[in-house]
Short mmCIF file of C-alpha atoms and ligand atoms in Angstrom, two decimals:
data_model
loop_
_atom_site.label_atom_id
_atom_site.label_comp_id
_atom_site.label_asym_id
_atom_site.label_seq_id
_atom_site.Cartn_x
_atom_site.Cartn_y
_atom_site.Cartn_z
CA MET C 1 0.00 0.00 0.00
CA ARG C 2 1.23 3.52 -0.80
CA PRO C 3 1.81 5.54 2.38
CA ASP C 4 -0.76 8.27 2.90
CA SER C 5 1.25 11.50 2.73
CA SER C 6 -1.24 13.19 5.03
CA LEU C 7 -0.66 10.65 7.82
CA ILE C 8 2.25 11.93 9.88
CA LEU C 9 3.96 10.29 12.83
CA GLY C 10 5.12 12.98 15.28
CA ILE C 11 7.92 12.58 17.83
CA GLU C 12 8.46 15.02 20.74
CA THR C 13 11.29 14.91 23.31
CA SER C 14 12.17 18.57 23.90
CA CYS C 15 11.70 18.57 27.68
CA ASP C 16 10.29 16.02 30.10
CA GLU C 17 7.57 14.24 28.10
CA THR C 18 8.41 11.44 25.70
CA ALA C 19 5.62 11.56 23.14
CA ALA C 20 4.58 10.04 19.82
CA ALA C 21 1.35 10.56 17.88
CA VAL C 22 -0.29 9.89 14.55
CA VAL C 23 -2.25 12.75 12.95
CA ALA C 24 -4.14 12.81 9.64
CA GLY C 25 -4.28 15.94 7.47
CA GLY C 26 -2.84 18.20 10.16
CA ARG C 27 -6.03 17.98 12.20
CA VAL C 28 -7.39 14.55 13.12
CA ILE C 29 -5.62 12.88 16.03
CA ARG C 30 -5.48 9.13 15.42
CA SER C 31 -3.33 8.53 18.49
CA ASN C 32 -1.51 10.64 21.07
CA VAL C 33 0.77 8.78 23.50
CA ILE C 34 2.58 10.73 26.22
CA SER C 35 4.96 9.23 28.74
CA SER C 36 5.47 11.81 31.47
CA GLN C 37 8.72 11.95 33.45
CA VAL C 38 7.27 14.18 36.16
CA SER C 39 7.86 11.64 38.92
CA ALA C 40 11.55 11.31 37.95
CA HIS C 41 12.08 15.08 38.32
CA GLN C 42 9.72 15.79 41.22
CA LEU C 43 12.37 15.14 43.86
CA PHE C 44 14.49 17.96 42.37
CA GLY C 45 11.63 20.48 41.99
CA GLY C 46 12.39 20.96 38.29
CA VAL C 47 13.57 19.19 35.15
CA VAL C 48 17.08 17.68 35.38
CA PRO C 49 18.39 17.62 31.77
CA GLU C 50 20.56 14.50 32.15
CA ILE C 51 17.70 12.53 33.69
CA ALA C 52 15.35 13.75 30.94
CA SER C 53 17.63 12.48 28.14
CA ARG C 54 18.04 9.07 29.73
CA GLN C 55 14.31 8.70 30.34
CA HIS C 56 13.66 9.54 26.67
CA VAL C 57 16.09 6.81 25.58
CA LEU C 58 14.29 4.30 27.78
CA ALA C 59 10.77 5.27 26.64
CA ILE C 60 10.90 6.32 22.99
CA THR C 61 10.74 2.95 21.24
CA ASN C 62 7.84 1.77 23.31
CA VAL C 63 5.94 5.08 23.12
CA THR C 64 6.24 5.08 19.31
CA ALA C 65 5.07 1.47 19.02
CA ARG C 66 2.08 2.32 21.22
CA ALA C 67 1.24 5.38 19.09
CA LEU C 68 1.18 3.28 15.90
CA ALA C 69 -0.86 0.51 17.55
CA ALA C 70 -3.38 2.97 19.00
CA ALA C 71 -3.81 4.55 15.56
CA ASN C 72 -4.33 1.09 14.11
CA ALA C 73 -1.51 1.93 11.70
CA GLY C 74 1.61 0.14 10.50
CA TRP C 75 4.79 1.69 9.12
CA SER C 76 3.46 1.22 5.61
CA ASP C 77 0.58 3.60 6.38
CA VAL C 78 2.78 6.48 7.53
CA GLY C 79 3.69 9.18 5.01
CA ALA C 80 6.32 11.13 6.97
CA ILE C 81 8.10 11.40 10.33
CA ALA C 82 7.98 14.79 12.07
CA VAL C 83 10.26 15.59 14.98
CA THR C 84 10.90 18.55 17.30
CA ARG C 85 14.22 20.23 16.36
CA GLY C 86 14.01 22.90 19.04
CA PRO C 87 13.75 24.87 21.19
CA GLY C 88 14.40 22.65 24.19
CA LEU C 89 17.05 20.76 26.12
CA SER C 90 19.79 19.74 23.69
CA GLY C 91 20.34 16.24 25.08
CA ALA C 92 16.61 15.57 25.17
CA LEU C 93 16.10 16.87 21.61
CA LEU C 94 18.98 14.70 20.36
CA VAL C 95 17.22 11.53 21.48
CA GLY C 96 14.09 12.34 19.48
CA LEU C 97 15.92 13.65 16.42
CA ASN C 98 18.26 10.67 16.17
CA PHE C 99 15.43 8.21 16.74
CA ALA C 100 13.41 9.92 13.99
CA LYS C 101 16.41 9.91 11.63
CA GLY C 102 16.90 6.19 12.21
CA VAL C 103 13.26 5.39 11.56
CA ALA C 104 13.07 7.63 8.48
CA LEU C 105 16.20 6.05 7.02
CA ALA C 106 15.12 2.49 7.78
CA ARG C 107 11.60 2.99 6.43
CA GLY C 108 12.48 5.28 3.53
CA LEU C 109 10.23 8.06 4.85
CA PRO C 110 10.62 11.85 4.59
CA LEU C 111 11.94 13.50 7.76
CA LEU C 112 10.37 16.83 8.79
CA GLY C 113 11.69 19.20 11.46
CA VAL C 114 9.31 21.19 13.65
CA ASN C 115 9.67 24.25 15.90
CA HIS C 116 8.15 23.28 19.26
CA VAL C 117 6.69 26.73 19.99
CA GLU C 118 5.14 26.88 16.54
CA ALA C 119 3.66 23.43 17.10
CA HIS C 120 1.87 24.78 20.20
CA LEU C 121 0.22 27.37 17.88
CA TYR C 122 -1.22 24.62 15.69
CA SER C 123 -2.52 22.60 18.67
CA VAL C 124 -5.90 24.39 18.37
CA TRP C 125 -6.38 22.95 14.86
CA LEU C 126 -6.32 19.40 16.27
CA THR C 127 -9.49 17.40 16.84
CA VAL C 128 -10.46 13.88 17.86
CA GLY C 129 -13.08 11.83 16.04
CA ASN C 130 -14.60 12.07 12.61
CA ALA C 131 -16.62 15.29 12.92
CA LEU C 132 -14.27 18.01 11.66
CA PRO C 133 -15.25 21.43 13.04
CA PRO C 134 -14.45 24.42 10.81
CA PRO C 135 -10.89 25.68 11.31
CA PRO C 136 -10.46 28.83 13.45
CA PRO C 137 -11.06 32.06 11.50
CA LEU C 138 -7.90 34.04 10.72
CA PRO C 139 -6.19 36.30 11.54
CA MET C 140 -5.80 34.85 15.03
CA VAL C 141 -3.83 36.22 17.97
CA SER C 142 -2.35 33.35 19.95
CA LEU C 143 -0.82 33.49 23.41
CA VAL C 144 1.81 30.77 23.85
CA ALA C 145 2.23 30.27 27.60
CA SER C 146 4.32 27.32 28.67
CA GLY C 147 7.18 26.41 31.00
CA GLY C 148 9.76 27.72 28.57
CA HIS C 149 7.92 30.38 26.53
CA THR C 150 5.53 33.26 26.76
CA GLU C 151 4.89 34.85 23.40
CA LEU C 152 2.09 36.74 21.74
CA VAL C 153 1.84 35.81 18.06
CA ILE C 154 -0.40 36.83 15.20
CA ILE C 155 -1.22 34.13 12.64
CA GLU C 156 -2.28 35.91 9.47
CA GLU C 157 -2.76 32.75 7.45
CA ILE C 158 -1.83 29.11 7.86
CA GLY C 159 1.96 28.82 7.87
CA SER C 160 2.53 32.56 8.27
CA HIS C 161 2.90 34.18 11.67
CA ARG C 162 4.57 37.14 13.34
CA ARG C 163 5.66 37.56 16.95
CA LEU C 164 4.14 40.63 18.63
CA GLY C 165 5.74 40.31 22.04
CA HIS C 166 7.48 37.97 24.45
CA THR C 167 8.60 37.66 28.04
CA LEU C 168 11.66 39.65 29.03
CA ASP C 169 12.57 37.22 31.82
CA ASP C 170 10.67 34.20 33.15
CA ALA C 171 8.08 32.33 31.12
CA ALA C 172 4.59 32.29 32.69
CA GLY C 173 4.78 28.54 33.41
CA GLU C 174 8.28 28.95 34.85
CA ALA C 175 6.90 31.64 37.20
CA PHE C 176 4.14 29.23 38.29
CA ASP C 177 6.77 26.53 38.90
CA LYS C 178 9.11 28.82 40.87
CA VAL C 179 6.31 30.32 42.96
CA GLY C 180 4.98 26.80 43.58
CA ARG C 181 8.39 25.95 45.02
CA LEU C 182 8.44 29.13 47.17
CA LEU C 183 5.04 28.12 48.57
CA GLY C 184 6.17 24.54 49.28
CA LEU C 185 3.75 23.10 46.72
CA SER C 186 4.41 20.06 44.54
CA TYR C 187 6.04 20.17 41.09
CA PRO C 188 4.90 21.24 38.53
CA GLY C 189 3.75 24.43 40.21
CA GLY C 190 1.02 25.43 37.73
CA PRO C 191 -1.56 22.74 38.52
CA ALA C 192 -0.55 22.81 42.22
CA ILE C 193 -1.16 26.58 42.45
CA GLU C 194 -4.47 26.25 40.64
CA ARG C 195 -5.57 23.56 43.12
CA ALA C 196 -4.41 25.71 46.07
CA THR C 197 -6.42 28.73 44.86
CA ALA C 198 -9.58 26.62 45.04
CA ARG C 199 -9.10 26.61 48.84
CA CYS C 200 -9.02 30.41 48.99
CA PRO C 201 -12.41 32.06 49.72
CA ASP C 202 -11.24 35.54 48.63
CA VAL C 203 -8.86 35.61 45.65
CA GLN C 204 -8.40 39.39 46.17
CA ALA C 205 -7.12 38.97 49.75
CA VAL C 206 -3.44 39.22 48.74
CA GLN C 207 -2.73 41.94 46.17
CA LEU C 208 0.45 41.48 44.17
CA PRO C 209 1.95 43.76 41.50
CA ARG C 210 1.43 43.55 37.72
CA ALA C 211 4.18 44.37 35.23
CA TRP C 212 2.20 46.08 32.47
CA LEU C 213 5.19 47.21 30.32
CA SER C 214 2.73 49.58 28.73
CA GLY C 215 2.95 50.32 25.04
CA THR C 216 4.35 46.84 24.33
CA TYR C 217 3.04 43.31 23.98
CA ASP C 218 5.89 42.09 26.19
CA PHE C 219 5.67 40.42 29.59
CA SER C 220 7.76 40.23 32.74
CA PHE C 221 7.22 37.93 35.72
CA SER C 222 10.45 38.17 37.72
CA GLY C 223 9.25 41.16 39.81
CA LEU C 224 6.08 39.30 40.71
CA LYS C 225 8.12 36.29 41.78
CA THR C 226 10.21 38.53 44.05
CA ALA C 227 7.02 40.08 45.46
CA VAL C 228 5.82 36.56 46.38
CA LEU C 229 9.17 35.88 48.08
CA HIS C 230 8.83 39.08 50.18
CA CYS C 231 5.24 38.17 51.01
CA VAL C 232 6.29 34.72 52.27
CA ARG C 233 9.10 36.25 54.36
CA ARG C 234 6.74 38.83 55.84
CA GLU C 235 3.92 36.47 56.72
CA SER C 236 5.86 33.42 57.86
CA ALA C 237 7.47 33.30 61.31
CA GLU C 238 10.17 31.04 59.83
CA GLY C 239 10.60 33.12 56.68
CA THR C 240 9.71 30.16 54.46
CA ALA C 241 6.55 28.34 53.40
CA ASP C 242 7.06 25.94 56.35
CA GLY C 243 5.82 28.68 58.66
CA LEU C 244 2.64 29.40 56.65
CA THR C 245 -0.82 27.97 57.26
CA GLU C 246 -2.66 26.27 54.40
CA ALA C 247 -4.99 29.29 54.22
CA GLN C 248 -2.06 31.71 53.90
CA ILE C 249 -0.51 29.60 51.13
CA ALA C 250 -3.85 29.48 49.29
CA ALA C 251 -4.26 33.27 49.55
CA ILE C 252 -0.74 34.01 48.23
CA ALA C 253 -1.20 31.44 45.43
CA ALA C 254 -4.48 33.12 44.47
CA GLY C 255 -2.92 36.60 44.52
CA PHE C 256 -0.11 35.37 42.27
CA GLN C 257 -2.46 33.62 39.83
CA GLU C 258 -4.71 36.69 39.67
CA SER C 259 -1.74 38.86 38.71
CA VAL C 260 -0.49 36.51 35.95
CA VAL C 261 -3.97 35.90 34.55
CA ASP C 262 -4.83 39.62 34.59
CA VAL C 263 -1.78 40.62 32.53
CA LEU C 264 -1.89 37.69 30.09
CA SER C 265 -5.59 38.07 29.33
CA ALA C 266 -5.45 41.88 29.05
CA LYS C 267 -2.56 41.82 26.56
CA LEU C 268 -4.19 39.07 24.52
CA ALA C 269 -7.45 41.04 24.32
CA ARG C 270 -5.64 44.27 23.43
CA ALA C 271 -3.68 42.63 20.61
CA VAL C 272 -6.92 41.15 19.23
CA GLU C 273 -8.47 44.63 19.12
CA ASP C 274 -5.33 46.37 17.78
CA PHE C 275 -4.92 43.92 14.89
CA GLY C 276 -8.59 43.31 14.17
CA ALA C 277 -8.16 39.57 14.71
CA ARG C 278 -11.15 37.27 14.13
CA SER C 279 -10.15 34.72 16.76
CA ALA C 280 -7.86 34.28 19.76
CA ALA C 281 -6.08 31.28 21.25
CA ILE C 282 -4.20 30.33 24.39
CA VAL C 283 -1.82 27.41 23.91
CA GLY C 284 0.95 25.70 25.89
CA GLY C 285 0.82 24.18 29.36
CA VAL C 286 -0.53 27.29 31.11
CA SER C 287 -3.60 27.23 28.83
CA ALA C 288 -4.88 24.43 31.07
CA ASN C 289 -5.50 27.10 33.72
CA ARG C 290 -9.25 27.63 34.20
CA ALA C 291 -8.97 31.16 35.62
CA LEU C 292 -6.91 32.24 32.61
CA ARG C 293 -9.42 30.79 30.15
CA ASP C 294 -12.35 32.40 31.98
CA LYS C 295 -10.75 35.83 32.28
CA ALA C 296 -9.64 35.82 28.64
CA GLU C 297 -13.10 34.77 27.47
CA ALA C 298 -14.68 37.55 29.50
CA ARG C 299 -12.39 40.17 27.94
CA LEU C 300 -12.45 38.98 24.33
CA SER C 301 -14.83 40.10 21.61
CA VAL C 302 -13.91 37.12 19.36
CA PRO C 303 -14.06 33.33 19.92
CA LEU C 304 -11.32 31.88 22.13
CA TYR C 305 -9.69 28.61 21.06
CA VAL C 306 -7.87 26.44 23.59
CA PRO C 307 -6.25 23.05 22.98
CA GLY C 308 -8.31 19.95 23.66
CA PRO C 309 -7.47 17.33 26.30
CA ASN C 310 -3.86 16.09 26.19
CA VAL C 311 -2.73 18.71 23.67
CA SER C 312 -2.22 21.71 25.96
CA THR C 313 0.90 20.40 27.68
CA ASP C 314 3.73 18.91 25.61
CA ASN C 315 2.62 16.25 23.14
CA ALA C 316 3.51 14.88 19.72
CA ALA C 317 0.12 15.37 18.05
CA MET C 318 0.90 19.08 17.75
CA ILE C 319 4.28 18.19 16.20
CA ALA C 320 2.62 16.03 13.55
CA GLY C 321 -0.04 18.73 13.01
CA ALA C 322 2.46 21.58 12.57
CA ALA C 323 4.57 19.50 10.16
CA TYR C 324 1.57 19.17 7.87
CA TYR C 325 1.09 22.96 7.68
CA ARG C 326 4.78 23.97 7.70
CA PRO C 327 6.75 20.99 6.39
CA GLU C 328 10.49 21.57 6.71
CA PRO C 329 12.48 18.70 5.21
CA LEU C 330 15.56 17.73 7.25
CA ASP C 331 18.79 16.13 6.02
CA TYR C 332 20.33 13.25 7.92
CA ASP C 333 23.10 15.54 9.16
CA ALA C 334 20.62 18.07 10.63
CA ASP C 335 21.44 19.12 14.19
CA VAL C 336 19.09 19.99 17.03
CA ALA C 337 18.35 23.71 17.57
CA PRO C 338 18.02 24.19 21.37
CA SER C 339 17.56 27.98 21.08
CA LEU C 340 15.35 28.03 18.02
CA SER C 341 13.05 31.02 18.30
CA LEU C 342 9.72 31.73 16.75
CA ALA C 343 11.00 34.97 15.22
CA SER C 344 13.87 33.29 13.35
CA GLU C 345 11.36 30.88 11.88
CA ASP C 346 9.07 33.65 10.77
CA ARG C 347 8.72 33.19 7.05
CA ALA C 348 6.11 35.95 6.93
CA SER C 349 8.62 38.67 7.73
CA ALA C 350 11.55 36.99 6.00
O1 LIG F 401 3.80 23.34 27.35
P1 LIG F 401 4.35 22.62 28.53
O2 LIG F 401 3.87 21.23 28.83
O3 LIG F 401 5.91 22.51 28.47
C1 LIG F 401 6.74 23.47 27.95
O4 LIG F 401 6.90 23.53 26.70
O5 LIG F 401 7.25 24.22 28.80
O6 LIG F 401 4.09 23.58 29.79
C2 LIG F 401 4.42 23.19 31.09
C3 LIG F 401 4.13 24.36 32.00
C4 LIG F 401 4.64 24.18 33.42
O7 LIG F 401 5.37 25.33 33.80
C5 LIG F 401 3.38 24.03 34.25
O8 LIG F 401 3.51 24.52 35.57
C6 LIG F 401 2.39 24.84 33.45
O9 LIG F 401 2.72 24.57 32.09
N1 LIG F 401 1.00 24.43 33.72
C7 LIG F 401 0.08 25.25 34.30
C8 LIG F 401 -1.10 24.48 34.45
N2 LIG F 401 -0.86 23.23 33.94
C9 LIG F 401 0.43 23.23 33.48
N3 LIG F 401 0.17 26.53 34.70
C10 LIG F 401 -0.92 27.08 35.28
N4 LIG F 401 -2.08 26.40 35.49
C11 LIG F 401 -2.22 25.11 35.08
N5 LIG F 401 -3.36 24.45 35.28
ZN1 LIG F 402 5.78 23.12 25.19
#
């Protein structure tokens, strides 16, 4: 049987998830297998690059076999292999890229490289099941908010985007993770902070600053993180989260989340108005945050798209999806690109 060129096997190993997925026509998820390493890194309160690489080596063959089986597909059905080239941890990226090269060579398949941040943008095009909803109307302003990136991007048409702004220091997810650690919560901090805020009866009780950086679409979260540190020192007899009650932790977590959500949603809504966008999106791990989705929806005058289940945090379905829309053939001597940025990939402004 001739391989279906629209059926792409995606491989993702840029950080701490080993993932493989099969996607048809850039949109329909046939399978989406994610092996999370969270438990291996939890003890250290963050991702340890060396551990990440080794875990990818251990998991990748099995994860890929499971993705093909779940899609009810064999190698002969696959039309291309797509793999994350960057940005990410170099050792972790190398595992995925070399695995993909080996498979592509052995099976005689085209090898496509994908920018991980760009793949997050295309995660809102993905669907499960046979009913294919209409694609989001363009232009779209998309907020990429993950552990490594916070960028505001305008997608004028499929395959053509422009970065409007970015974080000057910490990524939003990184701020959640660091503040989670300051508050003695479990890793990753984002979901832990969101759970903690649910125990806070008044989310306005602790007021923390917002870095508006007015006149730009840029973000900054390091001052907020320092404000949380001072707050913990002030309120805790021991100067650390150990001296805080559960109610105090919940109130500080809520104050922090309110500040992040306020700035992210306001800048997204302003960019939508300024550029006359017809839709908005929030993608990346932080898009799982309910308060962020609700606040953005309340402020927006256009429909808000968010990734479906299992495609907001790192996954390979978005890699296979992005490769369909922006196929970038790779040679067998292609290297990983740990610092690959969205701007340098911007073909619209090139
Ligand atoms: O996109 P992702 O899986 O990995 C990167 O490319 O970085 O994002 C992971 C980030 C972590 O920082 C995590 O704390 C954050 O997304 N995150 C959340 C939530 N779920 C995950 N942040 C806030 N609220 C959440 N519910
Ligand atoms: Zn990501």
